Amino acid sequence: MPPETCPKTWMQDLGSPAAGADRTFEELLTAVGRDRDRTAFAALFGHFAPRLKAYLRRQGCDAGGAEELVQDVMLLVWRRAETYDPSQASAATWMFTIARNRRIDALRREQRPEIDPADPTLVPDPVESADDGVAARETAGRLRAALRTLPPEQADLLRLAYFEDKPHSLISAEQGIPLGTVKSRLRLAMERLRKAMRDSQ
């Protein structure tokens, strides 16, 4: 079955008590897959998106390319969370593997067949796992506050792209906005989120 789409009130829902409190990242990812839990996804997004971007930058992506890949990765996390098996891998390993594979796909599209998927430099760095519940709770709170700082049009684009699973091309057609503008606005929205979260630390 296709994943359940999220209502337009998801931004307001993120302002309610943290559904991710005291849960590990594995539990949060399971909740996304099982229940389409938006607040659990927000906690995962807030914690992992900057780490995924840093990882992709270390693999040679420029800032814009890394940002777009992070958007793709987090969209896949939302769509594929129901396939996650915590007995097979940690949430971090599962998500960084998706990022690694998307990076390899991007390199192949650039016609660079010399890239070896087994190259050790493409293996994600270890991600901290201690006190996951505390980190998730703190991240969810900071992310909710950061989301409220976004202009409505940017918040709406994030909702369409990440919570209604709409491709950028469809958003462009529905909103009457050029595709490049959709991507640049999403990138700007993510940058503003990260800045707001950094400022709240």
Short mmCIF file of C-alpha atoms in Angstrom, two decimals:
data_model
loop_
_atom_site.label_atom_id
_atom_site.label_comp_id
_atom_site.label_asym_id
_atom_site.label_seq_id
_atom_site.Cartn_x
_atom_site.Cartn_y
_atom_site.Cartn_z
CA MET A 1 0.00 0.00 0.00
CA PRO A 2 1.24 3.52 -0.69
CA PRO A 3 2.28 5.43 2.42
CA GLU A 4 -0.39 7.47 4.14
CA THR A 5 -0.17 11.12 3.28
CA CYS A 6 0.05 13.66 6.07
CA PRO A 7 -2.58 16.35 6.65
CA LYS A 8 -1.87 20.01 6.08
CA THR A 9 -1.86 20.57 9.84
CA TRP A 10 1.41 18.67 10.37
CA MET A 11 3.29 21.85 11.21
CA GLN A 12 0.88 22.61 14.02
CA ASP A 13 1.07 19.00 15.20
CA LEU A 14 4.82 19.38 15.62
CA GLY A 15 4.14 22.00 18.22
CA SER A 16 2.46 19.47 20.52
CA PRO A 17 4.34 17.45 23.21
CA ALA A 18 7.22 15.50 21.72
CA ALA A 19 6.12 12.09 20.51
CA GLY A 20 9.80 11.20 20.22
CA ALA A 21 10.59 11.77 23.89
CA ASP A 22 12.59 9.02 25.58
CA ARG A 23 12.70 6.85 22.45
CA THR A 24 15.79 5.60 20.69
CA PHE A 25 16.37 6.38 17.04
CA GLU A 26 15.50 2.77 16.24
CA GLU A 27 12.14 3.20 17.97
CA LEU A 28 11.55 6.49 16.20
CA LEU A 29 12.27 4.96 12.80
CA THR A 30 9.98 2.02 13.57
CA ALA A 31 7.23 4.47 14.56
CA VAL A 32 7.60 6.28 11.24
CA GLY A 33 7.25 3.01 9.34
CA ARG A 34 4.41 1.62 11.43
CA ASP A 35 2.39 4.71 12.27
CA ARG A 36 3.61 7.40 9.82
CA ASP A 37 4.59 9.29 12.99
CA ARG A 38 5.41 12.83 11.85
CA THR A 39 6.99 13.95 15.10
CA ALA A 40 9.21 10.87 15.17
CA PHE A 41 10.28 11.73 11.63
CA ALA A 42 10.94 15.33 12.66
CA ALA A 43 13.24 14.10 15.43
CA LEU A 44 15.09 11.85 12.98
CA PHE A 45 15.32 14.66 10.44
CA GLY A 46 16.66 17.17 12.92
CA HIS A 47 19.31 14.80 14.24
CA PHE A 48 20.47 13.09 11.06
CA ALA A 49 20.05 15.67 8.25
CA PRO A 50 23.09 17.77 9.25
CA ARG A 51 25.17 14.64 9.85
CA LEU A 52 24.18 13.22 6.46
CA LYS A 53 25.11 16.51 4.80
CA ALA A 54 28.50 16.54 6.53
CA TYR A 55 29.11 12.94 5.44
CA LEU A 56 28.18 13.71 1.83
CA ARG A 57 30.41 16.80 1.81
CA ARG A 58 33.31 14.60 2.94
CA GLN A 59 32.58 12.32 -0.01
CA GLY A 60 33.10 15.20 -2.44
CA CYS A 61 29.63 16.71 -2.87
CA ASP A 62 29.41 20.47 -3.09
CA ALA A 63 27.04 22.21 -0.69
CA GLY A 64 24.13 22.30 -3.13
CA GLY A 65 24.59 18.71 -4.23
CA ALA A 66 24.83 17.49 -0.65
CA GLU A 67 21.67 19.41 0.26
CA GLU A 68 19.72 17.84 -2.60
CA LEU A 69 20.96 14.36 -1.72
CA VAL A 70 19.95 14.87 1.92
CA GLN A 71 16.45 15.82 0.72
CA ASP A 72 16.33 12.65 -1.39
CA VAL A 73 17.61 10.50 1.48
CA MET A 74 15.12 11.83 4.03
CA LEU A 75 12.27 11.40 1.55
CA LEU A 76 13.33 7.77 1.07
CA VAL A 77 13.52 7.33 4.85
CA TRP A 78 9.91 8.52 5.12
CA ARG A 79 8.76 6.27 2.28
CA ARG A 80 10.75 3.16 3.18
CA ALA A 81 10.70 3.25 6.97
CA GLU A 82 8.27 0.34 7.07
CA THR A 83 11.00 -1.88 5.60
CA TYR A 84 13.44 -1.08 8.42
CA ASP A 85 14.34 -4.04 10.66
CA PRO A 86 16.06 -3.00 13.90
CA SER A 87 17.39 -6.54 14.33
CA GLN A 88 19.46 -6.12 11.16
CA ALA A 89 20.95 -2.65 11.60
CA SER A 90 20.86 0.45 13.76
CA ALA A 91 18.83 3.41 12.54
CA ALA A 92 22.05 5.31 11.85
CA THR A 93 23.55 2.48 9.79
CA TRP A 94 20.32 2.07 7.80
CA MET A 95 20.03 5.78 7.00
CA PHE A 96 23.70 6.29 6.20
CA THR A 97 23.56 3.26 3.89
CA ILE A 98 20.75 4.96 1.97
CA ALA A 99 22.90 8.09 1.75
CA ARG A 100 25.89 6.07 0.56
CA ASN A 101 23.80 4.39 -2.14
CA ARG A 102 22.32 7.69 -3.30
CA ARG A 103 25.82 9.14 -3.52
CA ILE A 104 26.96 6.18 -5.63
CA ASP A 105 23.91 6.58 -7.89
CA ALA A 106 24.71 10.27 -8.34
CA LEU A 107 28.30 9.47 -9.28
CA ARG A 108 27.13 6.90 -11.80
CA ARG A 109 24.80 9.45 -13.36
CA GLU A 110 27.81 11.69 -13.75
CA GLN A 111 29.42 8.86 -15.74
CA ARG A 112 32.20 8.14 -13.32
CA PRO A 113 32.42 4.33 -13.49
CA GLU A 114 35.76 4.34 -11.69
CA ILE A 115 33.93 4.85 -8.38
CA ASP A 116 33.99 1.57 -6.44
CA PRO A 117 30.94 1.05 -4.20
CA ALA A 118 33.19 -0.90 -1.84
CA ASP A 119 35.62 2.01 -1.50
CA PRO A 120 36.30 2.48 2.22
CA THR A 121 36.02 6.25 1.81
CA LEU A 122 32.32 5.78 1.01
CA VAL A 123 31.63 3.93 4.26
CA PRO A 124 29.83 6.19 6.75
CA ASP A 125 31.66 7.27 9.87
CA PRO A 126 30.40 5.77 13.13
CA VAL A 127 27.46 7.67 14.56
CA GLU A 128 27.08 8.12 18.28
CA SER A 129 24.43 5.91 19.86
CA ALA A 130 24.59 6.77 23.58
CA ASP A 131 21.64 8.52 25.19
CA ASP A 132 19.61 8.28 21.99
CA GLY A 133 16.34 8.99 23.76
CA VAL A 134 17.62 12.20 25.34
CA ALA A 135 19.16 13.36 22.06
CA ALA A 136 15.95 12.64 20.17
CA ARG A 137 13.83 14.56 22.69
CA GLU A 138 16.12 17.58 22.65
CA THR A 139 16.36 17.54 18.86
CA ALA A 140 12.58 17.29 18.42
CA GLY A 141 12.02 20.29 20.66
CA ARG A 142 14.60 22.43 18.90
CA LEU A 143 13.26 21.40 15.50
CA ARG A 144 9.68 22.35 16.38
CA ALA A 145 10.87 25.78 17.47
CA ALA A 146 12.97 26.16 14.32
CA LEU A 147 10.06 25.19 12.06
CA ARG A 148 7.96 28.00 13.50
CA THR A 149 10.55 30.51 12.27
CA LEU A 150 10.05 29.57 8.61
CA PRO A 151 7.98 31.70 6.24
CA PRO A 152 4.67 29.92 5.44
CA GLU A 153 5.62 29.29 1.81
CA GLN A 154 8.80 27.47 2.83
CA ALA A 155 6.99 25.44 5.48
CA ASP A 156 4.38 24.50 2.89
CA LEU A 157 7.04 23.31 0.44
CA LEU A 158 8.63 21.14 3.14
CA ARG A 159 5.23 19.64 3.88
CA LEU A 160 4.60 18.83 0.23
CA ALA A 161 8.06 17.38 -0.38
CA TYR A 162 8.61 15.41 2.82
CA PHE A 163 5.22 14.60 4.26
CA GLU A 164 3.03 14.24 1.17
CA ASP A 165 5.77 12.44 -0.77
CA LYS A 166 5.36 14.70 -3.80
CA PRO A 167 8.19 14.85 -6.36
CA HIS A 168 9.73 18.26 -6.91
CA SER A 169 8.41 18.26 -10.48
CA LEU A 170 4.83 17.76 -9.27
CA ILE A 171 5.19 20.50 -6.67
CA SER A 172 6.46 22.78 -9.42
CA ALA A 173 3.43 22.04 -11.60
CA GLU A 174 0.87 22.35 -8.79
CA GLN A 175 2.30 25.54 -7.32
CA GLY A 176 3.15 27.18 -10.64
CA ILE A 177 6.76 27.60 -9.55
CA PRO A 178 9.79 26.76 -11.73
CA LEU A 179 11.47 23.50 -10.72
CA GLY A 180 14.74 25.27 -9.97
CA THR A 181 12.88 27.66 -7.68
CA VAL A 182 11.26 24.77 -5.81
CA LYS A 183 14.66 23.21 -5.19
CA SER A 184 16.29 26.48 -4.18
CA ARG A 185 13.45 27.32 -1.78
CA LEU A 186 13.64 23.87 -0.20
CA ARG A 187 17.38 24.24 0.15
CA LEU A 188 16.93 27.68 1.74
CA ALA A 189 14.27 26.32 4.09
CA MET A 190 16.59 23.55 5.26
CA GLU A 191 19.43 26.04 5.74
CA ARG A 192 17.17 28.27 7.84
CA LEU A 193 16.09 25.28 9.92
CA ARG A 194 19.67 24.32 10.61
CA LYS A 195 20.67 27.88 11.47
CA ALA A 196 17.74 28.23 13.86
CA MET A 197 18.65 24.92 15.48
CA ARG A 198 22.30 25.91 15.81
CA ASP A 199 21.28 29.21 17.38
CA SER A 200 19.13 27.34 19.91
CA GLN A 201 22.03 25.21 21.16
#
